[in-house]
Amino acid sequence: MFDKSEAVLFIFLILFLWEPFKNSNLIYIVLGVFLIAGFIKQKCCFHIHFDFEAKCSVILVLIWVYGIMMGFIMHNEIQYIFRNFAGMTFYSIYILIDSKGINSKSLKTVLYSLSIITVLATMAVYCDQFLLGTEMLGNVPLFNNYVMTSSVENVIYFPTREMIGISYLHSIYSLFILNRRKIGYFLIAVADILTTVICIKSAGDILGLIILTFLFAVSFISIHIKERIYLYITIIIGIILVGLTSFVLFGEVLFGSFFSETSSGNSIRYHQIRYFLDFKNFKITGHGLGAPVEVLREKERPYAVEVIYLNLFHKFGIAAFGIIYIYLRNCIDAVKILMSKRINVENIYPIACMAYLVTALGNPLLFSSTTVTLHVCAMVIINKYKKESNNDRKEKVVKTRYRI
């Protein structure tokens, strides 16, 4: 639909330029312009292969449309209907990318670069704001508008912070599996850890990094161990060790103040969980997008809550199972790619892009423009990997028949 370079630029615009201008309408105008331009360029003709990933993107957009319809049926506020989970519209860019194709290496380069930029920017702003106290970056429009702080003291939340896992997994994969003993990869991995633990201080982000580390360890073992029985035993032992290590090192952080109901940030989450688990607040067809929730943190957005997975069922009803199923299938495919015997650093990107699903356990970021675009990128890479694997199998079959 549009050139590969244009597609990469489009991904870059969504991921990086979304928050600096703080204009929720700007990015949707950009999306609309690219959609219209794509139609004109291709004379309204799509060349799409409706494989599983393409179907996923279409289904997710249709679920959003269903939520819109239910919102009108339930007479929810119109402005809330269209603002609630509006980021789901970005799943349409999968069709744009798949219609023309995109250079996956260029896409991964963009993702990796943005991940490192996010880490460096977070550390710079943290030092400027809290260590040095100069607050010089606060006068820079990009940082002034781009940085968000929470009620927790001394934290910096960049909207693209969910990309940090990309550079982290890329670095440790390069160090330990590809045996590229470069100091640069080591420093990047350390910077990722320090940024997540010290600058962000989010239990969800820390947990996401731990899970990525564990999946990498399993991948490392699966590549070097041929017998499956030993692999399964190692995985079980690894789970126990990761659990114990996490409890010892981060017990107070993960299971103490960050998950404590008495914490100011968590008390509202526990109230929301009780609200959603009350069966009288559940409806099979869902309450529709824009439906208000009684337990809120922000009165300006009465439809938004932190426990977003439960909110899916509140808004979409049983249709939310479709979203959960797509997440699970994509994660399974991403883990399979990570553990592939075809050793390549590109194998880390699908699961690294979807690491935000862990952070979303207690944060309303499932359908931000950044996370939806990351999910789309993951599906694009998964789809290309499947096609390459199928082509390799066909070539092997042809060669075998030729030899016979």
PDB file of N, CA, C and O in Angstrom, residues 390-404:
ATOM      1  N   ASN A 390       7.972 -22.117   6.620  1.00  0.00           N
ATOM      2  CA  ASN A 390       7.256 -22.951   5.651  1.00  0.00           C
ATOM      3  C   ASN A 390       8.045 -23.086   4.353  1.00  0.00           C
ATOM      4  O   ASN A 390       8.106 -24.171   3.762  1.00  0.00           O
ATOM      5  N   ASN A 391       8.643 -21.995   3.906  1.00  0.00           N
ATOM      6  CA  ASN A 391       9.451 -22.038   2.690  1.00  0.00           C
ATOM      7  C   ASN A 391      10.668 -22.951   2.873  1.00  0.00           C
ATOM      8  O   ASN A 391      11.038 -23.699   1.955  1.00  0.00           O
ATOM      9  N   ASP A 392      11.291 -22.894   4.056  1.00  0.00           N
ATOM     10  CA  ASP A 392      12.452 -23.751   4.341  1.00  0.00           C
ATOM     11  C   ASP A 392      12.050 -25.226   4.316  1.00  0.00           C
ATOM     12  O   ASP A 392      12.788 -26.068   3.782  1.00  0.00           O
ATOM     13  N   ARG A 393      10.882 -25.527   4.904  1.00  0.00           N
ATOM     14  CA  ARG A 393      10.410 -26.921   4.912  1.00  0.00           C
ATOM     15  C   ARG A 393      10.127 -27.409   3.499  1.00  0.00           C
ATOM     16  O   ARG A 393      10.443 -28.562   3.147  1.00  0.00           O
ATOM     17  N   LYS A 394       9.530 -26.549   2.674  1.00  0.00           N
ATOM     18  CA  LYS A 394       9.236 -26.928   1.290  1.00  0.00           C
ATOM     19  C   LYS A 394      10.523 -27.187   0.514  1.00  0.00           C
ATOM     20  O   LYS A 394      10.603 -28.132  -0.284  1.00  0.00           O
ATOM     21  N   GLU A 395      11.533 -26.344   0.737  1.00  0.00           N
ATOM     22  CA  GLU A 395      12.815 -26.530   0.053  1.00  0.00           C
ATOM     23  C   GLU A 395      13.468 -27.843   0.468  1.00  0.00           C
ATOM     24  O   GLU A 395      14.062 -28.544  -0.367  1.00  0.00           O
ATOM     25  N   LYS A 396      13.365 -28.187   1.738  1.00  0.00           N
ATOM     26  CA  LYS A 396      13.937 -29.445   2.223  1.00  0.00           C
ATOM     27  C   LYS A 396      13.234 -30.637   1.592  1.00  0.00           C
ATOM     28  O   LYS A 396      13.868 -31.629   1.225  1.00  0.00           O
ATOM     29  N   VAL A 397      11.912 -30.538   1.476  1.00  0.00           N
ATOM     30  CA  VAL A 397      11.142 -31.628   0.856  1.00  0.00           C
ATOM     31  C   VAL A 397      11.539 -31.802  -0.606  1.00  0.00           C
ATOM     32  O   VAL A 397      11.743 -32.929  -1.085  1.00  0.00           O
ATOM     33  N   VAL A 398      11.686 -30.677  -1.297  1.00  0.00           N
ATOM     34  CA  VAL A 398      12.076 -30.718  -2.722  1.00  0.00           C
ATOM     35  C   VAL A 398      13.465 -31.326  -2.860  1.00  0.00           C
ATOM     36  O   VAL A 398      13.707 -32.172  -3.749  1.00  0.00           O
ATOM     37  N   LYS A 399      14.397 -30.927  -2.026  1.00  0.00           N
ATOM     38  CA  LYS A 399      15.755 -31.461  -2.087  1.00  0.00           C
ATOM     39  C   LYS A 399      15.781 -32.951  -1.787  1.00  0.00           C
ATOM     40  O   LYS A 399      16.510 -33.713  -2.412  1.00  0.00           O
ATOM     41  N   THR A 400      14.961 -33.372  -0.821  1.00  0.00           N
ATOM     42  CA  THR A 400      14.892 -34.803  -0.471  1.00  0.00           C
ATOM     43  C   THR A 400      14.364 -35.622  -1.630  1.00  0.00           C
ATOM     44  O   THR A 400      14.892 -36.674  -1.964  1.00  0.00           O
ATOM     45  N   ARG A 401      13.307 -35.119  -2.266  1.00  0.00           N
ATOM     46  CA  ARG A 401      12.733 -35.834  -3.417  1.00  0.00           C
ATOM     47  C   ARG A 401      13.724 -35.885  -4.574  1.00  0.00           C
ATOM     48  O   ARG A 401      13.814 -36.891  -5.290  1.00  0.00           O
ATOM     49  N   TYR A 402      14.476 -34.782  -4.754  1.00  0.00           N
ATOM     50  CA  TYR A 402      15.452 -34.724  -5.829  1.00  0.00           C
ATOM     51  C   TYR A 402      16.546 -35.768  -5.629  1.00  0.00           C
ATOM     52  O   TYR A 402      16.983 -36.448  -6.569  1.00  0.00           O
ATOM     53  N   ARG A 403      16.985 -35.929  -4.376  1.00  0.00           N
ATOM     54  CA  ARG A 403      18.031 -36.904  -4.076  1.00  0.00           C
ATOM     55  C   ARG A 403      17.526 -38.320  -4.297  1.00  0.00           C
ATOM     56  O   ARG A 403      18.247 -39.200  -4.763  1.00  0.00           O
ATOM     57  N   ILE A 404      16.255 -38.542  -3.937  1.00  0.00           N
ATOM     58  CA  ILE A 404      15.675 -39.876  -4.130  1.00  0.00           C
ATOM     59  C   ILE A 404      15.552 -40.205  -5.605  1.00  0.00           C
ATOM     60  O   ILE A 404      15.874 -41.301  -6.066  1.00  0.00           O
TER      61      ILE A 404
END
